[in-house]
CSV table of C-alpha atoms in Angstrom, one decimal:
chain,number,residue,atom,x,y,z
M,281,UNK,CA,0.0,0.0,0.0
M,282,UNK,CA,1.4,3.4,-1.0
M,283,UNK,CA,2.1,6.1,1.5
M,284,UNK,CA,1.2,9.7,0.7
M,285,UNK,CA,2.4,12.8,2.5
M,286,UNK,CA,-0.2,15.0,4.3
M,287,UNK,CA,0.5,17.9,1.9
M,288,UNK,CA,-0.2,15.6,-1.1
M,289,UNK,CA,-3.4,14.5,0.5
M,290,UNK,CA,-4.4,18.1,1.3
M,291,UNK,CA,-3.7,19.2,-2.3
M,292,UNK,CA,-5.8,16.3,-3.6
M,293,UNK,CA,-8.7,17.2,-1.3
M,294,UNK,CA,-8.5,20.9,-2.4
M,295,UNK,CA,-8.6,19.8,-6.0
M,296,UNK,CA,-11.8,17.9,-5.3
M,297,UNK,CA,-13.4,20.5,-3.0
M,298,UNK,CA,-12.1,23.8,-4.2
M,299,UNK,CA,-13.9,26.4,-6.4
M,300,UNK,CA,-12.7,24.7,-9.6
M,301,UNK,CA,-13.3,21.2,-8.3
M,302,UNK,CA,-12.7,18.0,-10.2
M,303,UNK,CA,-14.4,14.7,-9.6
M,304,UNK,CA,-12.6,11.9,-7.7
M,305,UNK,CA,-12.7,9.8,-10.9
M,306,UNK,CA,-11.2,12.6,-13.0
M,307,UNK,CA,-8.5,13.2,-10.5
M,308,UNK,CA,-7.8,9.5,-10.1
M,309,UNK,CA,-7.2,9.3,-13.9
M,310,UNK,CA,-4.9,12.3,-13.7
M,311,UNK,CA,-2.7,11.3,-10.8
M,312,UNK,CA,-3.0,7.5,-10.6
M,313,UNK,CA,-4.5,7.3,-7.1
M,314,UNK,CA,-7.6,5.1,-6.7
M,315,UNK,CA,-11.0,6.6,-6.7
M,316,UNK,CA,-11.8,5.0,-3.4
M,317,UNK,CA,-8.7,6.5,-1.7
M,318,UNK,CA,-9.6,10.0,-3.0
M,319,UNK,CA,-13.2,9.6,-1.9
M,320,UNK,CA,-12.0,8.5,1.5
M,321,UNK,CA,-9.7,11.5,1.9
M,322,UNK,CA,-12.4,13.9,0.8
M,323,UNK,CA,-14.9,12.3,3.3
M,324,UNK,CA,-12.2,12.5,6.1
M,325,UNK,CA,-11.5,16.1,5.3
M,326,UNK,CA,-15.1,17.0,5.7
M,327,UNK,CA,-15.6,15.2,9.0
M,328,UNK,CA,-12.3,15.6,10.7
M,329,UNK,CA,-11.5,19.1,9.5
M,330,UNK,CA,-8.3,18.0,7.9
M,331,UNK,CA,-8.7,20.8,5.4
M,332,UNK,CA,-8.5,24.2,6.9
M,333,UNK,CA,-11.5,26.3,5.9
M,334,UNK,CA,-9.3,29.4,5.6
M,335,UNK,CA,-7.3,27.7,2.9
M,336,UNK,CA,-10.2,27.2,0.5
M,337,UNK,CA,-12.3,29.7,-1.3
M,338,UNK,CA,-15.5,28.1,0.0
M,339,UNK,CA,-14.6,28.9,3.6
M,340,UNK,CA,-13.5,32.4,2.9
M,341,UNK,CA,-15.1,35.2,4.9
M,342,UNK,CA,-16.9,37.6,2.7
M,343,UNK,CA,-17.3,41.3,3.4
M,344,UNK,CA,-20.7,42.9,3.0
M,345,UNK,CA,-19.3,44.6,-0.1
M,346,UNK,CA,-18.3,41.3,-1.6
M,347,UNK,CA,-21.7,39.9,-0.9
M,348,UNK,CA,-23.4,42.8,-2.6
M,349,UNK,CA,-21.1,42.5,-5.6
M,350,UNK,CA,-21.7,38.8,-5.9
M,351,UNK,CA,-25.5,39.2,-5.7
M,352,UNK,CA,-25.4,42.0,-8.4
M,353,UNK,CA,-23.2,39.9,-10.7
M,354,UNK,CA,-25.4,36.8,-10.3
M,355,UNK,CA,-28.4,38.9,-11.2
M,356,UNK,CA,-26.8,39.8,-14.5
M,357,UNK,CA,-26.0,36.3,-15.7
M,358,UNK,CA,-28.4,33.6,-16.9
M,359,UNK,CA,-29.4,30.4,-15.2
M,360,UNK,CA,-27.2,28.4,-17.5
M,361,UNK,CA,-24.1,30.3,-16.4
M,362,UNK,CA,-25.0,30.5,-12.8
M,363,UNK,CA,-23.5,27.2,-11.8
M,364,UNK,CA,-20.1,28.0,-13.2
M,365,UNK,CA,-20.2,31.5,-11.6
M,366,UNK,CA,-20.9,29.9,-8.2
M,367,UNK,CA,-18.1,27.4,-8.6
M,368,UNK,CA,-15.7,30.1,-9.7
M,369,UNK,CA,-16.5,32.3,-6.8
M,370,UNK,CA,-16.6,29.4,-4.3
M,371,UNK,CA,-20.1,29.9,-3.0
M,372,UNK,CA,-23.3,27.8,-2.8
M,373,UNK,CA,-26.6,28.8,-4.3
M,374,UNK,CA,-28.2,28.8,-0.8
M,375,UNK,CA,-25.7,31.4,0.3
M,376,UNK,CA,-26.4,33.6,-2.7
M,377,UNK,CA,-30.2,33.3,-2.0
M,378,UNK,CA,-29.7,34.2,1.6
M,379,UNK,CA,-27.6,37.2,0.7
M,380,UNK,CA,-30.1,38.3,-1.9
M,381,UNK,CA,-32.9,38.2,0.6
M,382,UNK,CA,-30.9,40.1,3.2
M,383,UNK,CA,-30.0,42.7,0.6
M,384,UNK,CA,-33.6,43.1,-0.5
M,385,UNK,CA,-34.8,43.5,3.1
M,386,UNK,CA,-32.1,46.0,3.9
M,387,UNK,CA,-32.9,47.9,0.7
M,388,UNK,CA,-36.6,47.9,1.5
M,389,UNK,CA,-35.9,49.3,5.0
M,390,UNK,CA,-33.6,52.0,3.6
M,391,UNK,CA,-36.0,53.0,0.8
M,392,UNK,CA,-39.1,53.2,2.9
M,393,UNK,CA,-37.2,55.2,5.5
M,394,UNK,CA,-37.8,52.8,8.3
M,395,UNK,CA,-36.3,54.0,11.6
M,396,UNK,CA,-35.9,50.6,13.2
M,397,UNK,CA,-32.7,48.6,12.7
M,398,UNK,CA,-32.8,45.4,10.8
M,399,UNK,CA,-32.2,43.4,14.0
M,400,UNK,CA,-35.3,45.0,15.5
M,401,UNK,CA,-37.6,43.8,12.6
M,402,UNK,CA,-39.8,40.9,13.4
M,403,UNK,CA,-39.5,37.9,11.0
M,404,UNK,CA,-43.1,38.7,9.8
M,405,UNK,CA,-42.0,42.3,9.0
M,406,UNK,CA,-39.0,41.0,7.0
M,407,UNK,CA,-41.2,38.5,5.1
M,408,UNK,CA,-43.8,41.2,4.5
M,409,UNK,CA,-41.1,43.4,3.0
M,410,UNK,CA,-39.8,40.7,0.8
M,411,UNK,CA,-43.3,39.8,-0.4
M,412,UNK,CA,-44.0,43.4,-1.3
M,413,UNK,CA,-40.8,43.6,-3.3
M,414,UNK,CA,-41.7,40.3,-5.1
M,415,UNK,CA,-45.3,41.6,-5.7
M,416,UNK,CA,-44.0,44.8,-7.3
M,417,UNK,CA,-41.6,42.8,-9.5
M,418,UNK,CA,-44.4,40.5,-10.7
M,419,UNK,CA,-46.7,43.5,-11.3
M,420,UNK,CA,-44.1,45.0,-13.6
M,421,UNK,CA,-43.6,41.7,-15.4
M,422,UNK,CA,-47.4,41.3,-15.8
M,423,UNK,CA,-47.8,44.8,-17.2
M,424,UNK,CA,-44.9,44.2,-19.6
M,425,UNK,CA,-46.5,40.9,-20.8
M,426,UNK,CA,-49.9,42.6,-21.2
M,427,UNK,CA,-48.3,45.4,-23.3
M,428,UNK,CA,-46.6,42.8,-25.5
M,429,UNK,CA,-49.8,40.9,-26.0
M,430,UNK,CA,-51.6,44.2,-27.0
M,431,UNK,CA,-48.8,45.1,-29.4
M,432,UNK,CA,-48.9,41.6,-30.9
M,433,UNK,CA,-52.7,41.7,-31.3
M,434,UNK,CA,-52.5,45.1,-33.0
M,435,UNK,CA,-49.7,44.0,-35.3
M,436,UNK,CA,-51.6,40.8,-36.3
M,437,UNK,CA,-54.7,42.8,-36.9
M,438,UNK,CA,-52.8,45.3,-39.1
M,439,UNK,CA,-51.1,42.6,-41.2
M,440,UNK,CA,-54.0,40.1,-41.3
M,441,UNK,CA,-56.5,42.9,-42.0
M,442,UNK,CA,-54.6,43.6,-45.2
M,443,UNK,CA,-54.4,40.0,-46.2
M,444,UNK,CA,-58.0,39.3,-45.5
M,445,UNK,CA,-59.0,42.0,-48.0
M,446,UNK,CA,-56.7,40.8,-50.8
M,447,UNK,CA,-57.0,37.0,-50.6
M,448,UNK,CA,-59.9,34.6,-51.0
M,449,UNK,CA,-59.9,32.1,-48.1
M,450,UNK,CA,-62.2,29.7,-49.9
M,451,UNK,CA,-60.6,26.9,-51.8
M,452,UNK,CA,-62.1,27.4,-55.2
M,453,UNK,CA,-59.5,28.1,-57.8
């Protein structure tokens, strides 16, 4: 049985768990260590804490400015690119969702001129604020969809109105 140095094991675990992670199978093919051994090391690192959280991008402490920047960048990209963005930044989707909700709540409080601090808001008040924001967003989307339907209907009436006058719809000759 081969003996591996702790730094080699740590490097392997970081390759499998870091922001640009690789599967145990892919890494096994690359370095010649069995998949089972790599999976065992990864499992041990998660339960024993063999891998320092400070050494990985995933465990990195984010400043509020970083969180706002990440939420804003994530809003600009499509769902198909979101996974690669999250991996590149070393964050999970649940973290991004939590930060987005906190940012929306804080923004609502700031915009409505609330005098109470965020910590003083009840959970119901926070949820109410988030629901109001979501309702406004959906109202705007509904108004846009209605406007597009009206434009489509007017456009079809314009073009079909001309065709209806020029062509005979009966199948005669």
